[in-house]
Coordinates of C-alpha atoms in Angstrom, one line a residue:
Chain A
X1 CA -13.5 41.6 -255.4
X2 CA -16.2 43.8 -257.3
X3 CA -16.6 47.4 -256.4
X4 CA -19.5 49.7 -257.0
X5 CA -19.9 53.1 -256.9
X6 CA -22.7 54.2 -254.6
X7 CA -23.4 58.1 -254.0
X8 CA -20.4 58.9 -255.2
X9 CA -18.1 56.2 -252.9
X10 CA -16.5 53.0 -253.8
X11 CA -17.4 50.1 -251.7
X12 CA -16.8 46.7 -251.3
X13 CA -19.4 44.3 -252.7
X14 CA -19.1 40.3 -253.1
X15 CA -20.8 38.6 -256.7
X16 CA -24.5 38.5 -255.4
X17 CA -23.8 42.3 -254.4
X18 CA -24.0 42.5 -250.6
X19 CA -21.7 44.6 -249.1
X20 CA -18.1 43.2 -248.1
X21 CA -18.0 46.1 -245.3
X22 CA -20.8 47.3 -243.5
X23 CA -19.3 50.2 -241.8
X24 CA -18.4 51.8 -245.4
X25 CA -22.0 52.1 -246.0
X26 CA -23.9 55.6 -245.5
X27 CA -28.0 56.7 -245.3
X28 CA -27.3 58.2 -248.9
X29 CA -26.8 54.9 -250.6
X30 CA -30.1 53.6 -249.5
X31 CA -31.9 55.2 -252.0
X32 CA -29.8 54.4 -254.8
X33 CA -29.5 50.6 -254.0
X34 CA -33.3 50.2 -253.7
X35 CA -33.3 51.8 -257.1
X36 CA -30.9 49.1 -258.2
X37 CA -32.8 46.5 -256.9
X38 CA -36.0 47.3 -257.1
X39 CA -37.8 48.3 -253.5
X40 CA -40.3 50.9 -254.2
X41 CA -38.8 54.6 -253.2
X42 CA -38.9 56.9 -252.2
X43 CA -38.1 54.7 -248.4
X44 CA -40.7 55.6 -246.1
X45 CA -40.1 55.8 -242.4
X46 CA -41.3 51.5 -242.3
X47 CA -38.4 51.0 -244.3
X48 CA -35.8 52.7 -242.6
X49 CA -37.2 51.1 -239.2
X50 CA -36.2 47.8 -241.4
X51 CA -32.7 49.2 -242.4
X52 CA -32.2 50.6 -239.1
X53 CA -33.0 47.3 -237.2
X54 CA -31.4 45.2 -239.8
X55 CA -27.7 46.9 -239.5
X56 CA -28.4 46.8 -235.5
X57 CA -29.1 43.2 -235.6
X58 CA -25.8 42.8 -237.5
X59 CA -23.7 44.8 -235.6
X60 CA -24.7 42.8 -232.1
X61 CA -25.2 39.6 -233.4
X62 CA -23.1 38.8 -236.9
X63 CA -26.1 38.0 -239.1
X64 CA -29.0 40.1 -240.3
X65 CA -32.0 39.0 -239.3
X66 CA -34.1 36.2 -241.0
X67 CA -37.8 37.2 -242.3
X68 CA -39.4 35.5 -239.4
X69 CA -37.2 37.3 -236.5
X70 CA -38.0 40.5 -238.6
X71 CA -41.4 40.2 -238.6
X72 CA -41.1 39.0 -234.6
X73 CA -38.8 41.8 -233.1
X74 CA -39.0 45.1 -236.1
X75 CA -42.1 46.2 -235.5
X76 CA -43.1 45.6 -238.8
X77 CA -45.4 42.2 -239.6
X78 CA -44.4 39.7 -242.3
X79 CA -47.0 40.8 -244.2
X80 CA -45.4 44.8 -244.6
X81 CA -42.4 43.0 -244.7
X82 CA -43.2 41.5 -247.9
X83 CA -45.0 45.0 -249.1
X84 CA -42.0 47.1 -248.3
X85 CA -39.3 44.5 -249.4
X86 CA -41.4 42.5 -252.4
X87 CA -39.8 39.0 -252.8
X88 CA -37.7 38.3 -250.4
X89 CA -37.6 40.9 -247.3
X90 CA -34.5 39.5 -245.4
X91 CA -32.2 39.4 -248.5
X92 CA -33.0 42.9 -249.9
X93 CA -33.6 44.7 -247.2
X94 CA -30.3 43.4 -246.2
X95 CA -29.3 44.5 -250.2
X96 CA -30.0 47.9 -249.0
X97 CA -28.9 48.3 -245.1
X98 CA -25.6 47.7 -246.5
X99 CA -25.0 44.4 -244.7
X100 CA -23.7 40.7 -246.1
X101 CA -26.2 37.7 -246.7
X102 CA -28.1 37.0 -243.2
X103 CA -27.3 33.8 -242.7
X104 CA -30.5 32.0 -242.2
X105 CA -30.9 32.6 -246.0
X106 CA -28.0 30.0 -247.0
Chain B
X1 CA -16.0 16.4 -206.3
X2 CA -16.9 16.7 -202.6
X3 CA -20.4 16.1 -202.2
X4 CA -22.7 15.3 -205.3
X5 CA -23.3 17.8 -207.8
X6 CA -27.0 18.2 -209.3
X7 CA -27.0 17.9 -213.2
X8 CA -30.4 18.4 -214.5
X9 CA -31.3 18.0 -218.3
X10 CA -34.3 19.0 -219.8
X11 CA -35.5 16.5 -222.3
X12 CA -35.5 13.1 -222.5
X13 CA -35.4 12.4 -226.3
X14 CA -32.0 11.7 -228.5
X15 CA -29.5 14.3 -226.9
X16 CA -31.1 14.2 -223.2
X17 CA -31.5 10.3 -222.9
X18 CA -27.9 10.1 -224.5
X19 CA -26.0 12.6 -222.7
X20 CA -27.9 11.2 -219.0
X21 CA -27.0 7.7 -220.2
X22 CA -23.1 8.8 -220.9
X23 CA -22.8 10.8 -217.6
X24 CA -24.0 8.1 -215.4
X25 CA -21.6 5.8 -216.6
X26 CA -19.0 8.7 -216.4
X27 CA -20.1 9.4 -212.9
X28 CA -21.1 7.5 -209.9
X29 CA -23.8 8.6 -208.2
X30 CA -22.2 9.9 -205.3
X31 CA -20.3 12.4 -207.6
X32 CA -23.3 13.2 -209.4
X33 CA -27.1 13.4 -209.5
X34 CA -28.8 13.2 -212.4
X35 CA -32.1 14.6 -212.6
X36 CA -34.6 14.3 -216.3
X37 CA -37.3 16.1 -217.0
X38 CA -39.9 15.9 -220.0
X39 CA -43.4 16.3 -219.8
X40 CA -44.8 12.4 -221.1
X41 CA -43.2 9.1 -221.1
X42 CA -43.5 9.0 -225.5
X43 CA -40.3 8.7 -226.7
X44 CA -40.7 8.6 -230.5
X45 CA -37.9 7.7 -232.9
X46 CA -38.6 10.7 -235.0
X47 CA -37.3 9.1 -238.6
X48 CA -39.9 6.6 -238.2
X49 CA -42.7 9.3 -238.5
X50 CA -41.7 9.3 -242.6
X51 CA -42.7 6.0 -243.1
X52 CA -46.1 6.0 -241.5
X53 CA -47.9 7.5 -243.8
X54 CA -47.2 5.0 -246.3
X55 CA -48.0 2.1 -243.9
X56 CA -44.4 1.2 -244.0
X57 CA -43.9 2.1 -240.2
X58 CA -47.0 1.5 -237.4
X59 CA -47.0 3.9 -234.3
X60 CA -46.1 1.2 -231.6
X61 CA -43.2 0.1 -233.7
X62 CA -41.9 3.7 -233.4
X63 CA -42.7 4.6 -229.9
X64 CA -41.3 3.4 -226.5
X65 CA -41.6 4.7 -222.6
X66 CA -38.7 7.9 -222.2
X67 CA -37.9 6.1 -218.8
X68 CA -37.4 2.8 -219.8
X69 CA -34.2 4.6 -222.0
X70 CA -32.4 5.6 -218.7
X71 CA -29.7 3.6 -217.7
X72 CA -30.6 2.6 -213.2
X73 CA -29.5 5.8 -211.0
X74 CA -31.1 8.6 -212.9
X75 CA -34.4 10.3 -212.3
X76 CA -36.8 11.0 -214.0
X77 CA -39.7 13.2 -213.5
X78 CA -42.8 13.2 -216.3
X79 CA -43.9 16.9 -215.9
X80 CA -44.0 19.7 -218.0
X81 CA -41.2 22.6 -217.7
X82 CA -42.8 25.8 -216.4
X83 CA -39.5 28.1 -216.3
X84 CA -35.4 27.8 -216.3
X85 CA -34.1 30.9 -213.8
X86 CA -30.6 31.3 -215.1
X87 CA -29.9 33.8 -212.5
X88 CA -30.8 31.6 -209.6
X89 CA -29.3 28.0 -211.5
X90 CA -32.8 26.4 -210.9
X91 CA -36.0 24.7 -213.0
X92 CA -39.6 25.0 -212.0
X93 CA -41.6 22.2 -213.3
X94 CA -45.9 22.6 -213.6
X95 CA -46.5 20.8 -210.5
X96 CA -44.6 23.1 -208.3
X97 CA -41.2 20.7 -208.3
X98 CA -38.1 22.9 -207.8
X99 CA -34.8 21.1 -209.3
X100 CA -31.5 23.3 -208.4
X101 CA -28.2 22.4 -210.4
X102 CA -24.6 23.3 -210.8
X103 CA -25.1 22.7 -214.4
X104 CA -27.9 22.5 -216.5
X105 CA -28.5 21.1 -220.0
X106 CA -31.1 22.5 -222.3
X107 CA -32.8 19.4 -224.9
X108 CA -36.4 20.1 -225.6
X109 CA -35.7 20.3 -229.5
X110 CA -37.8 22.2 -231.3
X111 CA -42.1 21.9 -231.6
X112 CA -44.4 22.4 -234.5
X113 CA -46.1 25.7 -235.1
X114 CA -48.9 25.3 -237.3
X115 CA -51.0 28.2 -235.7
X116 CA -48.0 30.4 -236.5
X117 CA -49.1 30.3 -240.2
X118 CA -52.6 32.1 -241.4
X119 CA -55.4 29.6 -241.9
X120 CA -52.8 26.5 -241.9
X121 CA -55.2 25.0 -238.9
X122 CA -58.7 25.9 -240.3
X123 CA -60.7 24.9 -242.7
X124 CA -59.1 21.5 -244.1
X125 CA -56.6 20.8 -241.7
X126 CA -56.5 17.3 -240.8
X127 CA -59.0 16.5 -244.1
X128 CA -56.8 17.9 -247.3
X129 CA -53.8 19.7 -245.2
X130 CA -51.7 17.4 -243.4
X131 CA -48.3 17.4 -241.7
X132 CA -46.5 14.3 -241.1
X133 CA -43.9 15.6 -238.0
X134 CA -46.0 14.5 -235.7
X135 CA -47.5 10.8 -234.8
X136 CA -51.2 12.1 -235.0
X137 CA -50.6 13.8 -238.7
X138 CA -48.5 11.5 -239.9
X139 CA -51.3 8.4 -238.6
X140 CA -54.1 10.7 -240.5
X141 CA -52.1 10.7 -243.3
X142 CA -51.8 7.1 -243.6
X143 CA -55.6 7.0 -244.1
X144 CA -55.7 9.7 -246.5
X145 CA -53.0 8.4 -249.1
X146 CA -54.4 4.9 -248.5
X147 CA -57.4 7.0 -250.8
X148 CA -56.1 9.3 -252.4
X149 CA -56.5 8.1 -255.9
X150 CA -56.1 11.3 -258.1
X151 CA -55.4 15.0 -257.8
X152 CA -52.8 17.5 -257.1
X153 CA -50.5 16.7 -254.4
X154 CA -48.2 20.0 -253.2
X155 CA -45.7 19.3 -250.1
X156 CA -44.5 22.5 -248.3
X157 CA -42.2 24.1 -246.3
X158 CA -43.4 26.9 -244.7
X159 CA -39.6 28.2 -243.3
X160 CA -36.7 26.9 -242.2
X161 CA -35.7 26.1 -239.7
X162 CA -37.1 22.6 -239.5
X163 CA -36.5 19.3 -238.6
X164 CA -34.3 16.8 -240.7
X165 CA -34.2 19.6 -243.7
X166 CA -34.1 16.4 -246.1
X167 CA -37.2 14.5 -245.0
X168 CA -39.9 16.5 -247.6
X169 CA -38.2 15.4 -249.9
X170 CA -38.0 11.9 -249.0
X171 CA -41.4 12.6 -248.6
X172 CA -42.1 13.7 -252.2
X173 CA -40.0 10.1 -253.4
X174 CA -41.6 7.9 -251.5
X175 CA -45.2 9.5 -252.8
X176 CA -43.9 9.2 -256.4
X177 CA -43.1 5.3 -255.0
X178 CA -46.2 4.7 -253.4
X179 CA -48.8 6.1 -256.0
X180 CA -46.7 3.9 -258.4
X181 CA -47.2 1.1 -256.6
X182 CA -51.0 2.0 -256.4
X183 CA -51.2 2.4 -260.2
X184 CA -52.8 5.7 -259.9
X185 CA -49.0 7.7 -260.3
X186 CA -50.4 9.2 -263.9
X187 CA -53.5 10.6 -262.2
X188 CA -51.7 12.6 -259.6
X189 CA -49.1 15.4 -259.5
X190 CA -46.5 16.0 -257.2
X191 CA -45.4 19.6 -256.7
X192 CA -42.6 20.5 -254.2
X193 CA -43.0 24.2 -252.9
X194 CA -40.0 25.3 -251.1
X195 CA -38.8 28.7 -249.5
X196 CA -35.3 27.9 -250.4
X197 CA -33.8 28.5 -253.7
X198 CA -33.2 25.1 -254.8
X199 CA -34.2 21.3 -253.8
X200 CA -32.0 21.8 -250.7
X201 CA -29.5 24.2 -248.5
X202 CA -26.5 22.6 -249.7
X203 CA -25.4 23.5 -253.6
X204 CA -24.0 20.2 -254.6
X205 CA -26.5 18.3 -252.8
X206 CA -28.8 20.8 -254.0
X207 CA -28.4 19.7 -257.7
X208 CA -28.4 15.8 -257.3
X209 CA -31.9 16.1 -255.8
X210 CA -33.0 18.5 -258.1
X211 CA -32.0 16.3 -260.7
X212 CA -34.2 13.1 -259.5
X213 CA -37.3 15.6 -258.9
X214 CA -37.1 15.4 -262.4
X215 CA -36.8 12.2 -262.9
X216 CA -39.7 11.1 -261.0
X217 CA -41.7 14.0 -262.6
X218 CA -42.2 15.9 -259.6
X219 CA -42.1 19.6 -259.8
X220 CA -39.9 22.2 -258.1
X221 CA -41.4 25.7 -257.1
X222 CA -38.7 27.5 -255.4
X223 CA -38.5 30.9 -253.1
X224 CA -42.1 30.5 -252.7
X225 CA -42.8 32.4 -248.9
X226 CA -46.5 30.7 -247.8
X227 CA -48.3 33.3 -245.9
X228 CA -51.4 31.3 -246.1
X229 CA -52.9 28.1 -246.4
X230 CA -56.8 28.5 -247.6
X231 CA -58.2 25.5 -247.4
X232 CA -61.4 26.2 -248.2
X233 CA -60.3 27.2 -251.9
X234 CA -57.4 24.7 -251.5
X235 CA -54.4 27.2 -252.6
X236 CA -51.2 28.2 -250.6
X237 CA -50.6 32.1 -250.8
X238 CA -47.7 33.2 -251.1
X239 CA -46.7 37.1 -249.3
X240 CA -46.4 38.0 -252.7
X241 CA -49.4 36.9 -254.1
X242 CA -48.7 34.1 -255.8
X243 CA -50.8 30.9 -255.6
X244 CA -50.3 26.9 -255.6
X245 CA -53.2 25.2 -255.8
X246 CA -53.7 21.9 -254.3
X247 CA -55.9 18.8 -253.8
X248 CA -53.9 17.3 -250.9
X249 CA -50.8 19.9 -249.2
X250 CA -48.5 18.5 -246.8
X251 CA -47.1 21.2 -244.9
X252 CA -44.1 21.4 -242.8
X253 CA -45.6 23.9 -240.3
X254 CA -42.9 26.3 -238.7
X255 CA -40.8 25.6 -236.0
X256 CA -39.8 27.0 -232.6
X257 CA -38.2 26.4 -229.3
X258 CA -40.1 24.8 -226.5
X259 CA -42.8 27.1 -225.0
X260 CA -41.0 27.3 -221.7
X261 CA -38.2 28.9 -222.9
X262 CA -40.6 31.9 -223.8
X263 CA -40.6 32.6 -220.1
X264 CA -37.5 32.0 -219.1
X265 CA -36.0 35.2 -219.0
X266 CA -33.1 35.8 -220.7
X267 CA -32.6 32.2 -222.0
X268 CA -33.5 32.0 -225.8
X269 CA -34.1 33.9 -228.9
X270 CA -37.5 35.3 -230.9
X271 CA -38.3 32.2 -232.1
X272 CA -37.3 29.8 -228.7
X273 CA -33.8 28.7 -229.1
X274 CA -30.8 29.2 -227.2
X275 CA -28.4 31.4 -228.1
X276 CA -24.8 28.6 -228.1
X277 CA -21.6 28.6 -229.0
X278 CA -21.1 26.6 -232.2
X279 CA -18.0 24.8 -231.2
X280 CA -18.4 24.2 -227.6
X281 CA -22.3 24.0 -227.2
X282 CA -22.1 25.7 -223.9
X283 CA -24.7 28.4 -223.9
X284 CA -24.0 31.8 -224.5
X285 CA -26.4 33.2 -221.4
X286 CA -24.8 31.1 -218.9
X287 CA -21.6 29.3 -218.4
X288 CA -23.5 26.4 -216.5
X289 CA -25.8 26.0 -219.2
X290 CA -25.3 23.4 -222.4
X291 CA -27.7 22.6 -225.0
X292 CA -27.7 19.5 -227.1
X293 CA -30.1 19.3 -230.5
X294 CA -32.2 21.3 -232.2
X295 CA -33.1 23.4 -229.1
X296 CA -29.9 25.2 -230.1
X297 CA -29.6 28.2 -232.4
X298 CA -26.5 26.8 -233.9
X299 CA -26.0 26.7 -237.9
X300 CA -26.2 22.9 -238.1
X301 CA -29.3 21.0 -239.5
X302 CA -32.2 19.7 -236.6
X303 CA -31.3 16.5 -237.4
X304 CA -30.7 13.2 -235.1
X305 CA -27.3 12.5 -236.6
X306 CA -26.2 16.4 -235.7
X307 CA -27.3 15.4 -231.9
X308 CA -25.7 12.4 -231.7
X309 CA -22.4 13.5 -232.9
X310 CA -22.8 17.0 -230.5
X311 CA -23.2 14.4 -228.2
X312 CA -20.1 12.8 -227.8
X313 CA -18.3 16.5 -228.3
X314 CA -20.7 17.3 -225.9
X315 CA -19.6 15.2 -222.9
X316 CA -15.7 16.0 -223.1
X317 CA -16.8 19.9 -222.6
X318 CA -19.4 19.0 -219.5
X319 CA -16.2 16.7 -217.7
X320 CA -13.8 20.2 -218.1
X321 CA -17.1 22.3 -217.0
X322 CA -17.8 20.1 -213.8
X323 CA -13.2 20.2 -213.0
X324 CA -13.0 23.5 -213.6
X325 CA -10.9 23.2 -216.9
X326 CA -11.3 25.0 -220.2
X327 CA -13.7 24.0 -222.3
X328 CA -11.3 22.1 -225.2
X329 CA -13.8 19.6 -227.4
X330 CA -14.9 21.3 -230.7
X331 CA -17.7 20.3 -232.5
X332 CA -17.3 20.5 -236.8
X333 CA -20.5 20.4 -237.8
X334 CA -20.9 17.4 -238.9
X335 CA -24.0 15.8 -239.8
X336 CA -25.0 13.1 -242.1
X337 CA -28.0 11.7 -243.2
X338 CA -29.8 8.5 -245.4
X339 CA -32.3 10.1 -248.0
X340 CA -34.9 7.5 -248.6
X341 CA -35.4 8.3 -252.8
X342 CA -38.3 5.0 -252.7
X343 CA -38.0 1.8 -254.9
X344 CA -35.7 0.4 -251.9
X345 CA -33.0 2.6 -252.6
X346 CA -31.7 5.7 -250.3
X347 CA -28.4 9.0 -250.7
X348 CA -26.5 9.1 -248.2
X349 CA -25.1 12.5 -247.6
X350 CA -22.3 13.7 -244.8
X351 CA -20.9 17.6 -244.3
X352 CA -20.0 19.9 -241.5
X353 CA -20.1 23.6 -241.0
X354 CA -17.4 24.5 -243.4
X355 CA -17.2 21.3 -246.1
X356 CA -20.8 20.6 -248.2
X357 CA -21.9 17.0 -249.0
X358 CA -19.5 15.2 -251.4
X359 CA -19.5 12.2 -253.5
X360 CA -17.5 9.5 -252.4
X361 CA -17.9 7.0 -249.7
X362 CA -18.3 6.7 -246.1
X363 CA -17.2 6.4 -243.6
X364 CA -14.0 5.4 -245.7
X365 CA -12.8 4.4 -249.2
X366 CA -14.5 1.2 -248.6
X367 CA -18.3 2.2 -247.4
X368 CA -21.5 3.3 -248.0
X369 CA -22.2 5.3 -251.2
X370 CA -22.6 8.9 -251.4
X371 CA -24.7 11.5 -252.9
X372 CA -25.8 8.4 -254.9
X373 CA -28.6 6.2 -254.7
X374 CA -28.4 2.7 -253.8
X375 CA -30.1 -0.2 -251.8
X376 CA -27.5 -0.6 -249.5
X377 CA -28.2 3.1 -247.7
X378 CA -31.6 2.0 -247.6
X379 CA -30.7 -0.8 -246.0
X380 CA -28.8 1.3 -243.7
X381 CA -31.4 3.5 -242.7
X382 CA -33.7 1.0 -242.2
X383 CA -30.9 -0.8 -239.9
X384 CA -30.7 2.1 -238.1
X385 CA -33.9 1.9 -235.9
X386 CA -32.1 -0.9 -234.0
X387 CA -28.9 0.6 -233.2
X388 CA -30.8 4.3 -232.2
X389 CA -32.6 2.1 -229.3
X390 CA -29.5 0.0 -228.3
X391 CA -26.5 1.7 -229.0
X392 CA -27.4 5.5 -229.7
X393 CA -29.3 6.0 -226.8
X394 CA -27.5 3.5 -224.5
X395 CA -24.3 6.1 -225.3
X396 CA -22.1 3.3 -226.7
X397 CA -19.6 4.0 -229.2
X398 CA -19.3 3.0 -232.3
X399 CA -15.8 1.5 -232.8
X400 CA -14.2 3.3 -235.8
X401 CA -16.6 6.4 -236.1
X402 CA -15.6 9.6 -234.1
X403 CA -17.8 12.8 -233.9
X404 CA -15.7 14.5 -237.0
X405 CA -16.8 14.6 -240.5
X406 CA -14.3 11.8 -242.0
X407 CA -12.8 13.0 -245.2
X408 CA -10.7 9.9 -246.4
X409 CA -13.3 8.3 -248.9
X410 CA -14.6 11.9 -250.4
X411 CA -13.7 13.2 -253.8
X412 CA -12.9 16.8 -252.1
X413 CA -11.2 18.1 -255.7
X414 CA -14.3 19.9 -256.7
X415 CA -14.8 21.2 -253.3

């Protein structure tokens, strides 16, 4: 299993680089992983509504959230979605909340 | 069972008229009532839809009355759903109707959102945009193609989930076949624009179709996310910007659940499915409440095959449910389906929740071909109309072929 070093922690991360463990991941490492992967910083308050609603999502239901659901229940429309999280909104802001590959992506 | 109990399903397509047609042979009447609800009398074998636009299938060979389906001793009632109260175990229908059950089960599949998607129903739809999951696209269609002599054809998937994931791409084939036939194949592309990042969900499966796209000269443009469809410039834009332009676009609008499970409090998700249990198919907001097809939120492919097979799973769990046992019956996954690939030939693929399609054979060592073409699986798909209306349906058996995915004629090494 890969590690990485984020903020100064070593966590968990599987070969496409979502986390392995959720709960190891802190508000301090957002910034560094959208660095990484390329959302737009510094986060404004849209995107932590995302991350926010993302890990919440996970935590009740076992899967992030898929694009559509996002753009139904965040308070965010597909369209800021795609502006906040360019490419593919689901997987990276997923990427970033610290949580593994929602599901509906597979 | 002292006095009857009331079993109500919603729907009367694959799952609904095969589950009602299993109970009531399960159950006599005094036991059970059996109540079915759906809100026309069109029941329309859905892989037929596929082959209409190519004049290969006609709408009255594909379409035949719901109640004529049901096995004597069941009712049926031709009215749209209004609301499912969970709290009170009872269904509302339009007309005022008030059904009351001890168990309930939920098959209203999925419907077609076009309006979901920006300008997918304006300007061009019907004339250069099309969708074939329905009888009226899939009959305009028909008298498109039978035109359509040169151009850019683009198929599309807005976003999954849809129905029978593999049928675009049997789509795409069957154009490449059809234009062929027509002579006018060199004057037209074919361009296959897919949210997903390959051909298809499944990896191995994935590359075998990816690999005949390019045979048959058909492009792949993959984790392309259509926000809109302008058909007055004739281009799908993408949330990011990029563009696809088009001469003729077949989309495959968006899907949701059925519009009465919007209001029906607490009983599905955002986008109108029901939250269920992956093995057991009971419901997660109820314990009297199953659901059968692609009305669930479950990770298996909307597909006919997936029904049928939940189906028999389905029925074990239902019996325990109505004695008061656990619920034991545990449904893999499994789904399989016949890719039509044109030129007479068809894949056949098979795969559950945890094992992706193989090669091999099914059901056994000695048996259809898979994740190969061949004209036998088209043969087998086209046999299969027949035994959806008289054994499928009619809840018979099939002697030798249980709900599981079979594993004996796979070459699992590589798995």
């Amino acid at each position: 299993m890969p590690n990485a070093v984020l903020a100064g922690i070593e966590v968990e991360v599987n070969d496409e680089g979502f986390f392995e463990d959720p709960t190891q991941w802190t508000e301090e490492m957002a910034t560094e992983l959208a660095d990484i992967y390329g959302v737009p910083t510094p986060l404004t308050d849209q995107h932590w509504t995302v991350l926010h609603f993302m890990r919440q999502e996970f935590f009740e239901k076992g899967t992030g959230p898929t694009v559509r659901k996002l753009g139904k229940t965040s308070g965010v429309t597909v369209k800021e979605l795609y502006q906040l999280f360019p490419k593919g909104p689901a997987k990276l802001a997923a990427r970033v909340a610290g949580i593994p590959k929602p599901r509906g992506c597979i | 069972m002292e006095h009857p109990k009331n079993f109500v399903i919603l729907g009367a397509g694959t799952g609904g008229t095969l589950a009602a047609n299993r109970l009531r042979k399960m159950y006599p009447e005094s036991d059970l009532q059996i109540d079915v609800v759906d809100q026309d009398n069109d029941h329309v074998y859905q892989p037929g839809l596929l082959f209409v636009p190519f004049g290969l299938a006609f709408p009255d060979e594909i379409v035949r009355p719901r109640d004529r389906q049901l096995h004597d001793g069941i009712n049926y009632h031709e009215n749209p759903v209004e609301k499912v109260d969970i709290e009170d175990n009872k269904v509302t229908l339009e007309n005022g109707t008030e059904l009351a059950y001890d168990a309930l089960l939920i098959a209203t599949g999925s419907v077609l959102e076009p309006g979901e998607t920006e300008g997918l129903t304006d300007t061009g739809w019907m004339e250069s945009v099309f969708s074939f999951y329905d009888l009226p696209g899939a009959t305009a269609l028909a008298e498109k193609l039978s035109t359509f002599r040169s151009g850019r054809l683009v198929i599309n998937i807005i976003d999954m989930p849809i129905k029978c994931p593999v049928a675009p791409l049997e789509f795409a084939f069957l154009a490449d076949w059809f234009f062929t036939e027509n002579g006018v194949r060199e004057d037209i592309s074919i361009t296959y624009v897919t949210p997903l990042d390959g051909a298809f969900t499944k990896p191995t499966a994935s590359a075998t179709l990816a690999e005949l796209l390019v045979k048959k000269n058909i492009e792949l443009v993959t984790e392309f996310n259509t926000g809109e469809v302008d058909g007055e410039a004739k281009k799908l834009i993408g949330y990011d910007g990029t563009e696809v332009e088009f001469d003729l676009a077949v989309v495959i609008p968006l899907h949701g659940g059925a519009a009465y499970v919007h209001d029906s409090p607490g009983l599905g998700d955002e986008l109108g499915f029901i939250p269920t249990d992956n093995q057991t198919l009971q419901s997660t907001v109820a314990d009297n409440v199953f659901v059968l097809g692609d009305a669930a939120d479950i990770p298996a492919s909307k597909a006919g095959s997936v029904t049928h097979f939940e189906g028999e799973v389905l029925m074990e769990n239902i019996e325990a449910f109505l004695e008061g046992k656990p619920l034991e019956a545990s449904y893999d996954g499994h789904a399989n389906c016949f890719i039509e690939t044109g030129f007479s030939k068809a894949l056949l693929i098979d795969f559950n929740y945890e094992t992706e399609p193989l090669p091999g054979h099914y059901p056994g060592p000695v048996g259809l071909p898979l994740l190969k073409e061949s004209r036998l699986n088209h043969i087998g798909k086209l046999m299969f109309q027949s035994f959806y209306w008289h054994g499928l349906l009619q809840g018979r058996d099939v002697p030798g072929l249980g709900p599981n995915m079979p594993t004996s004629g796979k070459h699992t090494a590589d798995a």
